[in-house]
Short mmCIF file of C-alpha atoms in Angstrom, two decimals:
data_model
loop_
_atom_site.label_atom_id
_atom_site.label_comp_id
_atom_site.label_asym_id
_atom_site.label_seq_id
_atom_site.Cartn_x
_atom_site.Cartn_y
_atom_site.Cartn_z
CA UNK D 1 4.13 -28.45 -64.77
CA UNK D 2 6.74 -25.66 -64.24
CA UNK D 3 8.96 -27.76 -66.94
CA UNK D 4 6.67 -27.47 -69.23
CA UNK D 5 6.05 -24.10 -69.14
CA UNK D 6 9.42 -23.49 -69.11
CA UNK D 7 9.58 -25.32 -72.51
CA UNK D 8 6.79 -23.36 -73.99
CA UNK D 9 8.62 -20.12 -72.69
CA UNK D 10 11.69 -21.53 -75.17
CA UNK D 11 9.58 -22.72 -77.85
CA UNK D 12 10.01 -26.17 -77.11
CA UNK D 13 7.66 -28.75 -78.37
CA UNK D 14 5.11 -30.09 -75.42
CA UNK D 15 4.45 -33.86 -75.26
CA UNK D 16 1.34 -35.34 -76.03
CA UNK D 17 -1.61 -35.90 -73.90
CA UNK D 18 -1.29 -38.95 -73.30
CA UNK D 19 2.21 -38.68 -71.96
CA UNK D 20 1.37 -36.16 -69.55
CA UNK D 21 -1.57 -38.60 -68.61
CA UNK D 22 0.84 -41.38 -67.79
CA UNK D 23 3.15 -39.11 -65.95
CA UNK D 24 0.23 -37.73 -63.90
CA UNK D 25 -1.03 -41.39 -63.03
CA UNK D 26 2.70 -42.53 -61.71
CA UNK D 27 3.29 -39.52 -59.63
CA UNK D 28 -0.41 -39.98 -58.14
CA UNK D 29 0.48 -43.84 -57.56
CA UNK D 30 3.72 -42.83 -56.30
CA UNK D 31 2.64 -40.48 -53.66
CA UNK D 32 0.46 -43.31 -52.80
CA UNK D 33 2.45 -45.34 -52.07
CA UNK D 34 5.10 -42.94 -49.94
CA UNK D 35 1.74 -42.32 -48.19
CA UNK D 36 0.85 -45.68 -47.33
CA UNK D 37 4.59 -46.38 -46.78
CA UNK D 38 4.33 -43.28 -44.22
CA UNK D 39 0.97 -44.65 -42.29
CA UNK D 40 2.19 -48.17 -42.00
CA UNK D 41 5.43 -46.86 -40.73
CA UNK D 42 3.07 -44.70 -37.83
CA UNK D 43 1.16 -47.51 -37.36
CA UNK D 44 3.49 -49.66 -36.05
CA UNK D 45 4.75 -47.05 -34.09
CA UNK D 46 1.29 -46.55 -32.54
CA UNK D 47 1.04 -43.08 -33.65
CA UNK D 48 -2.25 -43.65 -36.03
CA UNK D 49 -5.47 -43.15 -34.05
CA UNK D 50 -7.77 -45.58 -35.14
CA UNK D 51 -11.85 -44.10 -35.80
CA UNK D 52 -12.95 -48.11 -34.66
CA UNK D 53 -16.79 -49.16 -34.28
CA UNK D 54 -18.93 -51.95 -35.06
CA UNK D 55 -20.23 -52.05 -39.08
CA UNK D 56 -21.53 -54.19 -41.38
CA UNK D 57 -18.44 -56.06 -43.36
CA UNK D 58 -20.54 -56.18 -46.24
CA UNK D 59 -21.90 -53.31 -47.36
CA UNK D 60 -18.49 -51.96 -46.51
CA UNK D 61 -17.29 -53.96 -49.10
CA UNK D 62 -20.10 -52.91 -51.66
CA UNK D 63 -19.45 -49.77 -50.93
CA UNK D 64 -15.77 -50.04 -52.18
CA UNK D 65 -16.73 -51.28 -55.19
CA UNK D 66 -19.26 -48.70 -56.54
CA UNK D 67 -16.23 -46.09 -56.47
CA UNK D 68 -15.06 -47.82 -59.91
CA UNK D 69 -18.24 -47.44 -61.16
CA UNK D 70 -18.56 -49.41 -64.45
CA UNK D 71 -15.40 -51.39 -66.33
CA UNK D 72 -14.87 -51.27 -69.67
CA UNK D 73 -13.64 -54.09 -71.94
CA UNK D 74 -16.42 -56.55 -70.14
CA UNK D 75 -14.83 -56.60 -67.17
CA UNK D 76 -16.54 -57.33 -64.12
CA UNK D 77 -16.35 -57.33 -60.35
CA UNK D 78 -18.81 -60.09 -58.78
CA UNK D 79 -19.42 -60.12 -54.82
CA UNK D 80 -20.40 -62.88 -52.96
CA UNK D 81 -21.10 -64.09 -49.25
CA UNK D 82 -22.09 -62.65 -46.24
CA UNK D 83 -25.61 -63.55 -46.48
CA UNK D 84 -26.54 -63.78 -42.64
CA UNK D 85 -25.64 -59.93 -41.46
CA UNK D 86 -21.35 -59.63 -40.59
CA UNK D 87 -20.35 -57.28 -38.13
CA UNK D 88 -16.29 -56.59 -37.54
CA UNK D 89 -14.67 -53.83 -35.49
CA UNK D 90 -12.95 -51.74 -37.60
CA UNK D 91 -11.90 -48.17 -38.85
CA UNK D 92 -14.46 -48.41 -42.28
CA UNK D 93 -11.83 -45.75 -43.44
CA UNK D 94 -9.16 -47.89 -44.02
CA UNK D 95 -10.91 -51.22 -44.52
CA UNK D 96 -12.18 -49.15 -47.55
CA UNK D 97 -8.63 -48.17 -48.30
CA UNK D 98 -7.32 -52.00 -47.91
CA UNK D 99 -10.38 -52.90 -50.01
CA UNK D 100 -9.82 -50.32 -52.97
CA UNK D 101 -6.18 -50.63 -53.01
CA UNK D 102 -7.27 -54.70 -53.52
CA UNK D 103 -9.58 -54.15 -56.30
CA UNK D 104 -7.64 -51.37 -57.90
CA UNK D 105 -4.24 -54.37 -58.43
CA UNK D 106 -6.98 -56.93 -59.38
CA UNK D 107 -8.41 -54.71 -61.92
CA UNK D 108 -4.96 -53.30 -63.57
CA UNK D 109 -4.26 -56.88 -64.21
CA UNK D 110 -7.25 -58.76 -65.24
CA UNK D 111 -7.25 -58.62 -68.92
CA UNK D 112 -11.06 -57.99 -71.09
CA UNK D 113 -13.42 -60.27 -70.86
CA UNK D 114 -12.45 -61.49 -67.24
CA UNK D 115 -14.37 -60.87 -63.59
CA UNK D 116 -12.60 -60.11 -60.72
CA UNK D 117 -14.27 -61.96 -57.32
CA UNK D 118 -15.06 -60.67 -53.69
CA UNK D 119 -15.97 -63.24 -51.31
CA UNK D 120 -17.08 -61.72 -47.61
CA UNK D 121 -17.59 -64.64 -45.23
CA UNK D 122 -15.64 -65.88 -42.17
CA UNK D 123 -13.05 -68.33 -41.81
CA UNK D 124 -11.29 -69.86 -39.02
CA UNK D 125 -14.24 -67.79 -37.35
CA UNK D 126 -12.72 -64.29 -38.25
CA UNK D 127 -14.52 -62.02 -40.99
CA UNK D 128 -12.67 -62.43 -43.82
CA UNK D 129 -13.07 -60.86 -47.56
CA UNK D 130 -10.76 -62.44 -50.46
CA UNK D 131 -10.34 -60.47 -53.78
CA UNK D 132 -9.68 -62.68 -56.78
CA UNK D 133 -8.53 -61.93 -59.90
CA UNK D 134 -8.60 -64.28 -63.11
CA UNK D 135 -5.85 -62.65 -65.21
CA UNK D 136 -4.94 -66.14 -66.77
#
Protein backbone atom coordinates (compact mmCIF):
# COMPACT_ATOMS: atom_id res chain seq x y z
CA UNK A 1 0.00 0.00 0.00
CA UNK A 2 2.70 2.62 0.88
CA UNK A 3 4.14 1.80 -2.84
CA UNK A 4 1.35 2.70 -4.25
CA UNK A 5 0.81 5.76 -2.80
CA UNK A 6 4.09 6.60 -3.35
CA UNK A 7 3.36 6.11 -7.12
CA UNK A 8 0.32 8.24 -7.06
CA UNK A 9 2.45 10.94 -5.15
CA UNK A 10 4.78 10.76 -8.63
CA UNK A 11 2.05 10.44 -10.97
CA UNK A 12 2.61 6.99 -11.67
CA UNK A 13 -0.01 4.85 -13.19
CA UNK A 14 -1.75 2.35 -10.41
CA UNK A 15 -2.39 -1.27 -11.49
CA UNK A 16 -5.61 -2.63 -11.98
CA UNK A 17 -7.94 -4.15 -9.57
CA UNK A 18 -7.51 -7.18 -10.21
CA UNK A 19 -3.79 -7.12 -9.75
CA UNK A 20 -3.97 -5.70 -6.45
CA UNK A 21 -6.60 -8.54 -5.80
CA UNK A 22 -4.09 -11.23 -6.65
CA UNK A 23 -1.37 -9.58 -4.72
CA UNK A 24 -3.66 -9.27 -1.67
CA UNK A 25 -4.71 -13.09 -1.92
CA UNK A 26 -0.78 -14.31 -2.04
CA UNK A 27 0.35 -12.20 0.79
CA UNK A 28 -2.86 -13.47 2.84
CA UNK A 29 -1.90 -17.19 1.74
CA UNK A 30 1.57 -16.44 2.47
CA UNK A 31 1.22 -15.28 5.97
CA UNK A 32 -0.71 -18.40 6.22
CA UNK A 33 1.37 -20.38 5.66
CA UNK A 34 4.50 -18.69 7.83
CA UNK A 35 1.70 -19.02 10.43
CA UNK A 36 1.01 -22.52 10.19
CA UNK A 37 4.76 -23.06 9.54
CA UNK A 38 5.19 -21.11 13.03
CA UNK A 39 2.41 -23.34 15.07
CA UNK A 40 3.62 -26.62 13.76
CA UNK A 41 7.09 -25.60 14.60
CA UNK A 42 5.56 -24.81 18.57
CA UNK A 43 3.79 -27.75 18.42
CA UNK A 44 6.36 -30.02 18.25
CA UNK A 45 8.10 -28.20 20.67
CA UNK A 46 5.15 -28.56 23.07
CA UNK A 47 4.67 -24.96 23.40
CA UNK A 48 0.87 -24.90 21.84
CA UNK A 49 -1.73 -25.41 24.57
CA UNK A 50 -4.26 -27.47 23.25
CA UNK A 51 -8.36 -26.19 24.17
CA UNK A 52 -9.19 -30.42 23.99
CA UNK A 53 -12.82 -31.85 24.87
CA UNK A 54 -15.12 -34.34 23.66
CA UNK A 55 -17.39 -33.10 20.31
CA UNK A 56 -19.25 -34.37 17.77
CA UNK A 57 -16.78 -35.16 14.57
CA UNK A 58 -19.54 -34.42 12.44
CA UNK A 59 -21.10 -31.46 12.80
CA UNK A 60 -17.57 -30.23 13.24
CA UNK A 61 -17.09 -31.07 9.89
CA UNK A 62 -20.44 -29.41 8.65
CA UNK A 63 -19.58 -26.69 10.29
CA UNK A 64 -16.34 -26.20 8.19
CA UNK A 65 -18.04 -26.36 5.26
CA UNK A 66 -20.80 -23.69 5.59
CA UNK A 67 -17.82 -21.03 5.88
CA UNK A 68 -17.58 -21.32 1.88
CA UNK A 69 -20.96 -20.78 1.65
CA UNK A 70 -22.12 -21.47 -1.95
CA UNK A 71 -19.56 -22.39 -5.12
CA UNK A 72 -19.88 -21.05 -8.21
CA UNK A 73 -19.30 -22.76 -11.57
CA UNK A 74 -21.57 -25.92 -10.20
CA UNK A 75 -19.28 -26.89 -7.91
CA UNK A 76 -20.18 -28.79 -5.03
CA UNK A 77 -19.04 -30.12 -1.69
CA UNK A 78 -21.06 -33.45 -0.69
CA UNK A 79 -20.65 -34.94 3.01
CA UNK A 80 -21.17 -38.25 3.90
CA UNK A 81 -20.93 -40.76 6.98
CA UNK A 82 -21.11 -40.57 10.44
CA UNK A 83 -24.59 -41.60 10.73
CA UNK A 84 -24.53 -43.26 14.33
CA UNK A 85 -23.31 -40.03 16.58
CA UNK A 86 -18.94 -39.71 16.45
CA UNK A 87 -17.33 -38.32 19.29
CA UNK A 88 -13.24 -37.56 19.10
CA UNK A 89 -11.12 -35.58 21.57
CA UNK A 90 -9.97 -32.74 20.02
CA UNK A 91 -9.22 -28.89 19.95
CA UNK A 92 -12.56 -28.10 17.39
CA UNK A 93 -10.28 -25.00 16.68
CA UNK A 94 -7.87 -26.57 14.75
CA UNK A 95 -9.73 -29.63 13.50
CA UNK A 96 -11.69 -26.73 11.83
CA UNK A 97 -8.43 -25.26 10.67
CA UNK A 98 -7.12 -28.86 9.31
CA UNK A 99 -10.62 -29.20 7.81
CA UNK A 100 -10.78 -25.69 5.96
CA UNK A 101 -7.28 -25.68 4.95
CA UNK A 102 -8.51 -29.37 3.26
CA UNK A 103 -11.44 -28.05 1.51
CA UNK A 104 -9.93 -24.74 0.62
CA UNK A 105 -6.80 -27.07 -1.76
CA UNK A 106 -9.73 -29.33 -2.90
CA UNK A 107 -11.72 -26.48 -4.03
CA UNK A 108 -8.79 -24.30 -5.83
CA UNK A 109 -8.31 -27.35 -7.88
CA UNK A 110 -11.49 -28.98 -8.77
CA UNK A 111 -12.42 -27.53 -12.04
CA UNK A 112 -16.63 -26.49 -12.85
CA UNK A 113 -18.89 -28.87 -12.92
CA UNK A 114 -17.06 -31.22 -10.33
CA UNK A 115 -17.99 -32.10 -6.36
CA UNK A 116 -15.54 -32.28 -3.92
CA UNK A 117 -16.33 -35.34 -1.14
CA UNK A 118 -16.16 -35.50 2.78
CA UNK A 119 -16.47 -38.81 4.20
CA UNK A 120 -16.59 -38.81 8.35
CA UNK A 121 -16.52 -42.41 9.55
CA UNK A 122 -13.88 -44.50 11.38
CA UNK A 123 -11.32 -46.70 10.20
CA UNK A 124 -8.93 -48.97 11.73
CA UNK A 125 -11.34 -47.88 14.69
CA UNK A 126 -10.06 -44.18 14.79
CA UNK A 127 -12.46 -41.24 13.59
CA UNK A 128 -11.38 -40.46 10.45
CA UNK A 129 -12.70 -37.69 7.75
CA UNK A 130 -11.20 -37.95 4.02
CA UNK A 131 -11.61 -34.90 1.65
CA UNK A 132 -11.76 -35.84 -2.01
CA UNK A 133 -11.42 -33.93 -4.82
CA UNK A 134 -12.32 -34.97 -8.55
CA UNK A 135 -10.17 -32.49 -10.51
CA UNK A 136 -9.72 -35.10 -13.40
Amino acid sequence: MELMHADLKEGRRLPDASHITDIMDHSSRLVDLVNSMLEVSRLEAGDFPLDLGSYELYPLVRLAVASFGTLGDGRTIQVHGAEKPLRVLCDPNIVQRVLINLVSNAIRYTPPNRRIDIEVGVRDQCAAVSVRDFAG
